[in-house]
mmCIF file of C-alpha atoms in Angstrom:
data_model
loop_
_atom_site.group_PDB
_atom_site.id
_atom_site.type_symbol
_atom_site.label_atom_id
_atom_site.label_comp_id
_atom_site.label_asym_id
_atom_site.label_seq_id
_atom_site.Cartn_x
_atom_site.Cartn_y
_atom_site.Cartn_z
ATOM 1 C CA UNK C 21 15.328 1.419 13.958
ATOM 2 C CA UNK C 22 12.195 1.426 11.872
ATOM 3 C CA UNK C 23 9.101 2.107 13.962
ATOM 4 C CA UNK C 24 6.546 2.896 11.280
ATOM 5 C CA UNK C 25 3.796 0.345 10.639
ATOM 6 C CA UNK C 26 3.496 -0.070 6.879
ATOM 7 C CA UNK C 27 1.736 -1.864 4.098
ATOM 8 C CA UNK C 28 3.668 -4.124 1.640
ATOM 9 C CA UNK C 29 3.223 -6.213 -1.504
ATOM 10 C CA UNK C 30 3.799 -9.890 -2.422
ATOM 11 C CA UNK C 31 3.103 -12.649 -5.025
ATOM 12 C CA UNK C 32 0.857 -15.669 -5.575
ATOM 13 C CA UNK C 33 0.045 -18.789 -7.666
ATOM 14 C CA UNK C 34 -2.984 -20.976 -8.163
ATOM 15 C CA UNK C 35 -6.503 -19.604 -8.574
ATOM 16 C CA UNK C 36 -9.004 -20.337 -5.834
ATOM 17 C CA UNK C 37 -12.765 -19.921 -5.734
ATOM 18 C CA UNK C 38 -14.099 -16.841 -3.952
ATOM 19 C CA UNK C 39 -14.022 -17.250 -0.197
ATOM 20 C CA UNK C 40 -12.276 -20.644 -0.230
ATOM 21 C CA UNK C 41 -9.783 -21.067 2.591
ATOM 22 C CA UNK C 42 -6.950 -23.550 2.071
ATOM 23 C CA UNK C 43 -4.385 -24.353 4.788
ATOM 24 C CA UNK C 44 -0.941 -25.572 3.795
ATOM 25 C CA UNK C 45 -0.675 -29.291 4.537
ATOM 26 C CA UNK C 46 0.052 -29.774 8.216
ATOM 27 C CA UNK C 47 0.698 -26.078 8.715
ATOM 28 C CA UNK C 48 0.686 -24.954 12.383
ATOM 29 C CA UNK C 49 -0.805 -21.622 13.428
ATOM 30 C CA UNK C 50 2.699 -20.371 14.344
ATOM 31 C CA UNK C 51 1.192 -18.038 16.934
ATOM 32 C CA UNK C 52 4.601 -16.966 18.231
ATOM 33 C CA UNK C 53 6.056 -16.006 14.847
ATOM 34 C CA UNK C 54 5.732 -12.861 12.791
ATOM 35 C CA UNK C 55 3.222 -13.464 10.002
ATOM 36 C CA UNK C 56 3.330 -11.809 6.587
ATOM 37 C CA UNK C 57 -0.099 -11.440 4.994
ATOM 38 C CA UNK C 58 0.238 -11.155 1.219
ATOM 39 C CA UNK C 59 -2.206 -10.154 -1.496
ATOM 40 C CA UNK C 60 -1.344 -12.586 -4.275
ATOM 41 C CA UNK C 61 -2.761 -10.650 -7.194
ATOM 42 C CA UNK C 62 -2.225 -13.209 -9.948
ATOM 43 C CA UNK C 63 -3.543 -16.049 -7.797
ATOM 44 C CA UNK C 64 -6.592 -14.016 -6.721
ATOM 45 C CA UNK C 65 -5.914 -14.741 -3.067
ATOM 46 C CA UNK C 66 -4.487 -13.588 0.244
ATOM 47 C CA UNK C 67 -1.749 -15.785 1.668
ATOM 48 C CA UNK C 68 -0.500 -16.066 5.252
ATOM 49 C CA UNK C 69 3.215 -16.841 5.660
ATOM 50 C CA UNK C 70 5.498 -17.493 8.602
ATOM 51 C CA UNK C 71 7.847 -14.535 8.108
ATOM 52 C CA UNK C 72 10.874 -16.389 9.503
ATOM 53 C CA UNK C 73 10.608 -19.715 7.684
ATOM 54 C CA UNK C 74 8.526 -18.652 4.681
ATOM 55 C CA UNK C 75 6.082 -21.504 5.316
ATOM 56 C CA UNK C 76 2.658 -20.842 3.849
ATOM 57 C CA UNK C 77 0.142 -21.157 6.665
ATOM 58 C CA UNK C 78 -3.168 -20.389 4.979
ATOM 59 C CA UNK C 79 -4.665 -19.167 1.713
ATOM 60 C CA UNK C 80 -7.923 -17.234 1.359
ATOM 61 C CA UNK C 81 -9.367 -17.192 -2.155
ATOM 62 C CA UNK C 82 -10.897 -13.955 -3.480
ATOM 63 C CA UNK C 83 -12.523 -12.789 -6.731
ATOM 64 C CA UNK C 84 -10.152 -11.872 -9.561
ATOM 65 C CA UNK C 85 -7.366 -9.367 -8.969
ATOM 66 C CA UNK C 86 -7.438 -7.986 -5.441
ATOM 67 C CA UNK C 87 -4.735 -5.300 -5.067
ATOM 68 C CA UNK C 88 -4.115 -2.998 -2.072
ATOM 69 C CA UNK C 89 -4.572 -3.902 1.606
ATOM 70 C CA UNK C 90 -4.545 -2.250 5.043
ATOM 71 C CA UNK C 91 -4.919 -3.657 8.560
ATOM 72 C CA UNK C 92 -6.595 -2.151 11.620
ATOM 73 C CA UNK C 93 -4.642 -1.154 14.725
ATOM 74 C CA UNK C 94 -5.595 -4.321 16.637
ATOM 75 C CA UNK C 95 -4.520 -6.667 13.859
ATOM 76 C CA UNK C 96 -8.060 -8.052 13.825
ATOM 77 C CA UNK C 97 -9.237 -7.278 10.282
ATOM 78 C CA UNK C 98 -7.564 -6.618 6.955
ATOM 79 C CA UNK C 99 -9.346 -4.675 4.224
ATOM 80 C CA UNK C 100 -8.556 -5.483 0.593
ATOM 81 C CA UNK C 101 -9.711 -3.442 -2.389
ATOM 82 C CA UNK C 102 -11.247 -5.264 -5.334
ATOM 83 C CA UNK C 103 -9.552 -3.633 -8.305
ATOM 84 C CA UNK C 104 -10.742 -6.416 -10.590
ATOM 85 C CA UNK C 105 -8.172 -6.017 -13.379
ATOM 86 C CA UNK C 106 -4.522 -7.014 -13.466
ATOM 87 C CA UNK C 107 -2.971 -3.555 -13.813
ATOM 88 C CA UNK C 108 -3.831 0.099 -14.413
ATOM 89 C CA UNK C 109 -3.322 -0.117 -18.193
ATOM 90 C CA UNK C 110 -6.017 -2.818 -18.560
ATOM 91 C CA UNK C 111 -9.360 -1.514 -19.806
ATOM 92 C CA UNK C 112 -12.459 -2.714 -17.956
ATOM 93 C CA UNK C 113 -15.012 -1.962 -15.307
ATOM 94 C CA UNK C 114 -13.080 -3.858 -12.666
ATOM 95 C CA UNK C 115 -14.363 -4.655 -9.193
ATOM 96 C CA UNK C 116 -16.575 -2.682 -6.830
ATOM 97 C CA UNK C 117 -16.014 -4.064 -3.346
ATOM 98 C CA UNK C 118 -13.899 -4.147 -0.224
ATOM 99 C CA UNK C 119 -13.074 -7.586 1.168
ATOM 100 C CA UNK C 120 -12.968 -7.908 4.962
ATOM 101 C CA UNK C 121 -10.444 -10.563 6.020
ATOM 102 C CA UNK C 122 -10.610 -11.992 9.547
ATOM 103 C CA UNK C 123 -6.950 -12.178 10.575
ATOM 104 C CA UNK C 124 -7.638 -14.442 13.554
ATOM 105 C CA UNK C 125 -9.721 -16.997 11.686
ATOM 106 C CA UNK C 126 -7.761 -16.411 8.466
ATOM 107 C CA UNK C 127 -10.896 -16.312 6.370
ATOM 108 C CA UNK C 128 -13.054 -13.961 4.296
ATOM 109 C CA UNK C 129 -15.448 -12.508 6.859
ATOM 110 C CA UNK C 130 -17.646 -10.557 4.427
ATOM 111 C CA UNK C 131 -17.697 -8.259 1.418
ATOM 112 C CA UNK C 132 -18.696 -4.568 1.369
ATOM 113 C CA UNK C 133 -20.412 -3.600 -1.907
ATOM 114 C CA UNK C 134 -19.155 -0.204 -3.127
ATOM 115 C CA UNK C 135 -21.218 0.112 -6.313
ATOM 116 C CA UNK C 136 -21.414 2.396 -8.263
ATOM 117 C CA UNK C 137 -17.819 3.171 -7.240
ATOM 118 C CA UNK C 138 -15.591 0.733 -9.098
ATOM 119 C CA UNK C 139 -11.938 -0.183 -9.673
ATOM 120 C CA UNK C 140 -11.222 0.080 -5.947
ATOM 121 C CA UNK C 141 -7.455 0.395 -5.609
ATOM 122 C CA UNK C 142 -5.814 2.676 -3.030
ATOM 123 C CA UNK C 143 -6.637 1.797 0.604
ATOM 124 C CA UNK C 144 -5.919 3.634 3.870
ATOM 125 C CA UNK C 145 -6.787 3.464 7.555
ATOM 126 C CA UNK C 146 -6.347 6.189 10.179
ATOM 127 C CA UNK C 147 -5.451 6.021 13.875
ATOM 128 C CA UNK C 148 -9.180 5.850 14.719
ATOM 129 C CA UNK C 149 -9.508 2.727 12.527
ATOM 130 C CA UNK C 150 -11.666 4.535 10.003
ATOM 131 C CA UNK C 151 -11.201 3.033 6.543
ATOM 132 C CA UNK C 152 -10.731 4.831 3.212
ATOM 133 C CA UNK C 153 -10.906 3.297 -0.281
ATOM 134 C CA UNK C 154 -10.232 4.982 -3.612
ATOM 135 C CA UNK C 155 -12.342 4.462 -6.736
ATOM 136 C CA UNK C 156 -9.990 4.869 -9.679
ATOM 137 C CA UNK C 157 -12.825 4.962 -12.220
ATOM 138 C CA UNK C 158 -15.013 7.512 -10.406
ATOM 139 C CA UNK C 159 -12.127 9.532 -8.897
ATOM 140 C CA UNK C 160 -13.890 9.451 -5.522
ATOM 141 C CA UNK C 161 -12.430 8.712 -2.078
ATOM 142 C CA UNK C 162 -14.815 6.580 -0.011
ATOM 143 C CA UNK C 163 -14.925 6.529 3.789
ATOM 144 C CA UNK C 164 -16.118 3.881 6.234
ATOM 145 C CA UNK C 165 -16.494 5.103 9.820
ATOM 146 C CA UNK C 166 -16.989 1.592 11.269
ATOM 147 C CA UNK C 167 -15.540 -0.722 8.612
ATOM 148 C CA UNK C 168 -15.808 -3.879 10.711
ATOM 149 C CA UNK C 169 -19.609 -3.572 10.527
ATOM 150 C CA UNK C 170 -20.421 -1.030 7.762
ATOM 151 C CA UNK C 171 -22.469 -2.444 4.896
ATOM 152 C CA UNK C 172 -21.688 0.468 2.552
ATOM 153 C CA UNK C 173 -19.547 3.622 2.460
ATOM 154 C CA UNK C 174 -20.522 6.284 5.001
ATOM 155 C CA UNK C 175 -19.019 9.150 3.011
ATOM 156 C CA UNK C 176 -17.641 9.973 -0.444
ATOM 157 C CA UNK C 177 -15.424 12.887 -1.505
ATOM 158 C CA UNK C 178 -14.476 13.854 -5.094
ATOM 159 C CA UNK C 179 -10.724 14.111 -5.700
ATOM 160 C CA UNK C 180 -10.682 16.144 -8.974
ATOM 161 C CA UNK C 181 -8.018 13.858 -10.458
ATOM 162 C CA UNK C 182 -8.240 11.437 -13.376
ATOM 163 C CA UNK C 183 -7.483 7.728 -12.980
ATOM 164 C CA UNK C 184 -6.900 8.164 -9.268
ATOM 165 C CA UNK C 185 -4.782 5.217 -8.180
ATOM 166 C CA UNK C 186 -3.192 5.572 -4.738
ATOM 167 C CA UNK C 187 -3.258 7.954 -1.778
ATOM 168 C CA UNK C 188 -1.382 8.783 1.387
ATOM 169 C CA UNK C 189 -3.381 9.494 4.541
ATOM 170 C CA UNK C 190 -2.495 11.669 7.526
ATOM 171 C CA UNK C 191 -2.563 9.781 10.813
ATOM 172 C CA UNK C 192 -5.747 11.549 11.975
ATOM 173 C CA UNK C 193 -7.505 10.916 8.656
ATOM 174 C CA UNK C 194 -8.192 14.592 8.051
ATOM 175 C CA UNK C 195 -5.968 14.865 4.947
ATOM 176 C CA UNK C 196 -5.561 12.529 1.984
ATOM 177 C CA UNK C 197 -3.099 13.008 -0.870
ATOM 178 C CA UNK C 198 -4.472 11.338 -3.998
ATOM 179 C CA UNK C 199 -2.413 10.650 -7.130
ATOM 180 C CA UNK C 200 -4.004 10.877 -10.597
ATOM 181 C CA UNK C 201 -2.206 8.785 -13.202
ATOM 182 C CA UNK C 202 -3.785 10.507 -16.226
ATOM 183 C CA UNK C 203 -4.207 14.005 -14.794
ATOM 184 C CA UNK C 204 -0.568 13.832 -13.544
ATOM 185 C CA UNK C 205 -1.717 15.468 -10.317
ATOM 186 C CA UNK C 206 -1.653 15.047 -6.574
ATOM 187 C CA UNK C 207 -4.825 16.265 -4.833
ATOM 188 C CA UNK C 208 -5.010 17.298 -1.188
ATOM 189 C CA UNK C 209 -8.487 16.121 -0.186
ATOM 190 C CA UNK C 210 -10.365 16.596 3.093
ATOM 191 C CA UNK C 211 -12.085 13.215 3.572
ATOM 192 C CA UNK C 212 -14.422 14.503 6.294
ATOM 193 C CA UNK C 213 -15.401 17.795 4.671
ATOM 194 C CA UNK C 214 -16.413 17.578 1.013
ATOM 195 C CA UNK C 215 -17.210 21.319 1.038
ATOM 196 C CA UNK C 216 -13.456 22.062 0.996
ATOM 197 C CA UNK C 217 -12.254 21.962 -2.630
ATOM 198 C CA UNK C 218 -9.195 19.775 -3.310
ATOM 199 C CA UNK C 219 -5.856 21.549 -3.678
ATOM 200 C CA UNK C 220 -3.891 20.202 -6.665
ATOM 201 C CA UNK C 221 -0.290 20.186 -7.828
ATOM 202 C CA UNK C 222 1.473 18.642 -10.842
ATOM 203 C CA UNK C 223 4.742 17.162 -9.500
ATOM 204 C CA UNK C 224 5.738 15.510 -12.780
ATOM 205 C CA UNK C 225 4.463 12.862 -15.168
ATOM 206 C CA UNK C 226 2.652 9.781 -13.853
ATOM 207 C CA UNK C 227 2.786 10.328 -10.090
ATOM 208 C CA UNK C 228 1.760 7.081 -8.392
ATOM 209 C CA UNK C 229 3.164 6.494 -4.929
ATOM 210 C CA UNK C 230 3.694 8.989 -2.121
ATOM 211 C CA UNK C 231 4.448 9.163 1.587
ATOM 212 C CA UNK C 232 4.397 11.785 4.323
ATOM 213 C CA UNK C 233 7.382 12.781 6.435
ATOM 214 C CA UNK C 234 7.205 11.732 10.078
ATOM 215 C CA UNK C 235 6.103 15.254 11.087
ATOM 216 C CA UNK C 236 3.556 15.216 8.213
ATOM 217 C CA UNK C 237 4.850 18.551 6.877
ATOM 218 C CA UNK C 238 6.310 17.184 3.630
ATOM 219 C CA UNK C 239 4.845 14.876 1.011
ATOM 220 C CA UNK C 240 7.297 12.831 -1.054
ATOM 221 C CA UNK C 241 6.091 11.684 -4.486
ATOM 222 C CA UNK C 242 7.533 9.391 -7.120
ATOM 223 C CA UNK C 243 6.835 10.801 -10.600
ATOM 224 C CA UNK C 244 7.387 7.694 -12.707
ATOM 225 C CA UNK C 245 7.543 9.005 -16.286
ATOM 226 C CA UNK C 246 9.594 11.995 -15.166
ATOM 227 C CA UNK C 247 11.979 9.616 -13.325
ATOM 228 C CA UNK C 248 11.851 12.067 -10.418
ATOM 229 C CA UNK C 249 11.511 12.170 -6.668
ATOM 230 C CA UNK C 250 9.608 15.276 -5.542
ATOM 231 C CA UNK C 251 9.182 16.960 -2.137
ATOM 232 C CA UNK C 252 5.964 18.971 -1.697
ATOM 233 C CA UNK C 253 4.787 21.198 1.140
ATOM 234 C CA UNK C 254 1.984 19.111 2.633
ATOM 235 C CA UNK C 255 -0.161 22.153 3.502
ATOM 236 C CA UNK C 256 0.324 24.524 0.558
ATOM 237 C CA UNK C 257 0.977 21.804 -2.069
ATOM 238 C CA UNK C 258 3.875 23.809 -3.474
ATOM 239 C CA UNK C 259 6.864 21.860 -4.818
ATOM 240 C CA UNK C 260 9.879 22.415 -2.543
ATOM 241 C CA UNK C 261 12.474 20.418 -4.492
ATOM 242 C CA UNK C 262 12.730 17.801 -7.201
ATOM 243 C CA UNK C 263 15.517 15.424 -8.221
ATOM 244 C CA UNK C 264 15.942 13.223 -11.291
ATOM 245 C CA UNK C 265 16.627 9.740 -9.990
ATOM 246 C CA UNK C 266 16.498 7.765 -13.246
ATOM 247 C CA UNK C 267 14.553 4.582 -13.850
ATOM 248 C CA UNK C 268 10.977 4.217 -12.613
ATOM 249 C CA UNK C 269 10.413 5.184 -8.944
ATOM 250 C CA UNK C 270 7.292 3.095 -8.322
ATOM 251 C CA UNK C 271 6.965 3.232 -4.526
ATOM 252 C CA UNK C 272 8.236 5.669 -1.897
ATOM 253 C CA UNK C 273 8.363 5.019 1.874
ATOM 254 C CA UNK C 274 9.418 7.031 4.923
ATOM 255 C CA UNK C 275 11.994 5.160 7.000
ATOM 256 C CA UNK C 276 12.685 7.805 9.660
ATOM 257 C CA UNK C 277 13.267 11.551 10.028
ATOM 258 C CA UNK C 278 16.242 11.465 7.643
ATOM 259 C CA UNK C 279 15.692 8.644 5.131
ATOM 260 C CA UNK C 280 13.328 7.507 2.381
ATOM 261 C CA UNK C 281 13.170 4.124 0.663
ATOM 262 C CA UNK C 282 12.335 3.867 -3.056
ATOM 263 C CA UNK C 283 11.630 0.855 -5.288
ATOM 264 C CA UNK C 284 12.677 1.172 -8.938
ATOM 265 C CA UNK C 285 10.984 -1.351 -11.244
ATOM 266 C CA UNK C 286 13.173 -0.554 -14.273
ATOM 267 C CA UNK C 287 16.551 -0.728 -12.526
ATOM 268 C CA UNK C 288 15.381 -3.495 -10.172
ATOM 269 C CA UNK C 289 16.776 -1.644 -7.177
ATOM 270 C CA UNK C 290 15.902 -0.636 -3.642
ATOM 271 C CA UNK C 291 17.466 2.750 -2.868
ATOM 272 C CA UNK C 292 17.798 4.802 0.295
ATOM 273 C CA UNK C 293 17.506 8.582 -0.211
ATOM 274 C CA UNK C 294 17.931 11.356 2.321
ATOM 275 C CA UNK C 295 14.843 13.468 2.946
ATOM 276 C CA UNK C 296 16.535 16.253 0.967
ATOM 277 C CA UNK C 297 16.467 13.769 -1.974
ATOM 278 C CA UNK C 298 20.155 12.797 -2.096
ATOM 279 C CA UNK C 299 20.859 9.133 -2.976
ATOM 280 C CA UNK C 300 22.579 7.365 -0.085
ATOM 281 C CA UNK C 301 22.827 3.681 -0.983
ATOM 282 C CA UNK C 302 21.309 1.256 -3.474
ATOM 283 C CA UNK C 303 20.710 -2.496 -3.550
ATOM 284 C CA UNK C 304 20.306 -4.557 -6.716
ATOM 285 C CA UNK C 305 17.579 -7.174 -6.334
ATOM 286 C CA UNK C 306 16.969 -10.471 -8.123
ATOM 287 C CA UNK C 307 13.514 -9.528 -9.366
ATOM 288 C CA UNK C 308 11.276 -6.511 -9.856
ATOM 289 C CA UNK C 309 10.615 -4.767 -6.516
ATOM 290 C CA UNK C 310 6.932 -3.837 -6.467
ATOM 291 C CA UNK C 311 6.347 -2.830 -2.863
ATOM 292 C CA UNK C 312 7.749 -3.006 0.649
ATOM 293 C CA UNK C 313 6.569 -3.813 4.160
ATOM 294 C CA UNK C 314 8.560 -2.440 7.072
ATOM 295 C CA UNK C 315 8.897 -4.354 10.328
ATOM 296 C CA UNK C 316 7.475 -2.217 13.183
ATOM 297 C CA UNK C 317 10.245 -3.093 15.638
ATOM 298 C CA UNK C 318 13.292 -4.214 13.649
ATOM 299 C CA UNK C 319 15.282 -2.723 10.740
ATOM 300 C CA UNK C 320 13.851 -5.211 8.239
ATOM 301 C CA UNK C 321 12.016 -4.693 4.956
ATOM 302 C CA UNK C 322 9.944 -7.354 3.202
ATOM 303 C CA UNK C 323 10.127 -6.625 -0.530
ATOM 304 C CA UNK C 324 7.750 -8.229 -3.001
ATOM 305 C CA UNK C 325 9.461 -9.296 -6.208
ATOM 306 C CA UNK C 326 7.412 -9.571 -9.366
ATOM 307 C CA UNK C 327 8.543 -12.063 -11.988
ATOM 308 C CA UNK C 328 10.319 -14.276 -9.488
ATOM 309 C CA UNK C 329 7.285 -14.481 -7.167
ATOM 310 C CA UNK C 330 9.326 -14.107 -4.009
ATOM 311 C CA UNK C 331 9.636 -12.005 -0.881
ATOM 312 C CA UNK C 332 13.149 -10.677 -0.257
ATOM 313 C CA UNK C 333 13.979 -9.909 3.377
ATOM 314 C CA UNK C 334 16.307 -6.905 3.529
ATOM 315 C CA UNK C 335 18.376 -5.690 6.477
ATOM 316 C CA UNK C 336 17.968 -1.909 6.316
ATOM 317 C CA UNK C 337 21.042 -1.172 8.443
ATOM 318 C CA UNK C 338 23.322 -2.981 5.974
ATOM 319 C CA UNK C 339 20.978 -2.702 2.972
ATOM 320 C CA UNK C 340 21.565 -6.354 2.218
ATOM 321 C CA UNK C 341 19.300 -9.299 1.459
ATOM 322 C CA UNK C 342 19.335 -11.596 4.490
ATOM 323 C CA UNK C 343 16.589 -14.028 3.532
ATOM 324 C CA UNK C 344 13.526 -14.649 1.454
ATOM 325 C CA UNK C 345 10.880 -17.132 0.395
ATOM 326 C CA UNK C 346 8.576 -18.015 -2.473
ATOM 327 C CA UNK C 347 4.957 -16.973 -2.747
ATOM 328 C CA UNK C 348 2.152 -17.514 -5.216
ATOM 329 C CA UNK C 349 1.698 -15.468 -8.424
ATOM 330 C CA UNK C 350 2.446 -11.739 -8.632
ATOM 331 C CA UNK C 351 3.359 -10.084 -5.334
ATOM 332 C CA UNK C 352 1.102 -7.199 -4.436
ATOM 333 C CA UNK C 353 0.029 -5.452 -1.230
ATOM 334 C CA UNK C 354 0.773 -7.141 2.086
ATOM 335 C CA UNK C 355 1.322 -6.393 5.748
ATOM 336 C CA UNK C 356 3.478 -7.779 8.535
ATOM 337 C CA UNK C 357 1.705 -8.931 11.722
ATOM 338 C CA UNK C 358 4.272 -8.991 14.546
ATOM 339 C CA UNK C 359 4.284 -11.905 16.959
ATOM 340 C CA UNK C 360 2.492 -11.334 20.239
ATOM 341 C CA UNK C 361 4.961 -10.437 22.976
#
């Protein structure tokens, strides 16, 4: 059974003005259902969906091109980075903000200005509900000690990478592993002690996504241009093993002590690997799998599909699609909010 709370991606359509909240016609609050909260990148919005029926419950409009999202431990607030451009290859200043979404009211509560740190992409939150946001342009990891009330970052740590895009955070928030798309590096950064220099490794070409093992001793990285899955010692940053997997391993997730889950945007597959990097089983999807959200109590994955603008619901025990529903334009980061017991 999957027990790890995770972030996912989804798709959207229709552009809304900043801060506008639009309920689906006659939509109930569905308080007893799991709710999937989806960053709809192409629609510049966050959508709320009944995870069982796929009914859209609410839409919160945001400025152009929000991307990554995390949720606090109470399920009270979501934090969305304002990347401000459609994808990493697009040239431009991008956005410089973190959007605070009230998950109870389903509305934009406020905006945290992060200037001069722009192109805010990777987002993380630790077990103390401290927030972290990554400036791709400035290669700086920002920290917010009380993000529900902070008006600006409370700390900033250089990462020594170039075009820093995503990061993986240890549960206590004391270690962050930051990928640099142009430096082709992963940096081990100490978010609460900028006096400690980052420790870097080159795992392959174009490392983007990563995840920590359950015991946080191993970092798994997808090196996209090298078509490789790489295991790195999470303390020494030495490469332990590497395997050519073919295609484009965009996102990597830890399922349990023995299994990883990888999305491949070239092959259009969702593949289970062992933690020693052996392929176990693969599923062909009807769309481009961008990212995944794992149910915290059931063996289910919610996979955002670019191109088809859908969420595929996948049974992880059988590795089979068991449901799905449409979204708005371009699935991006999302999170599953389990129903109250």
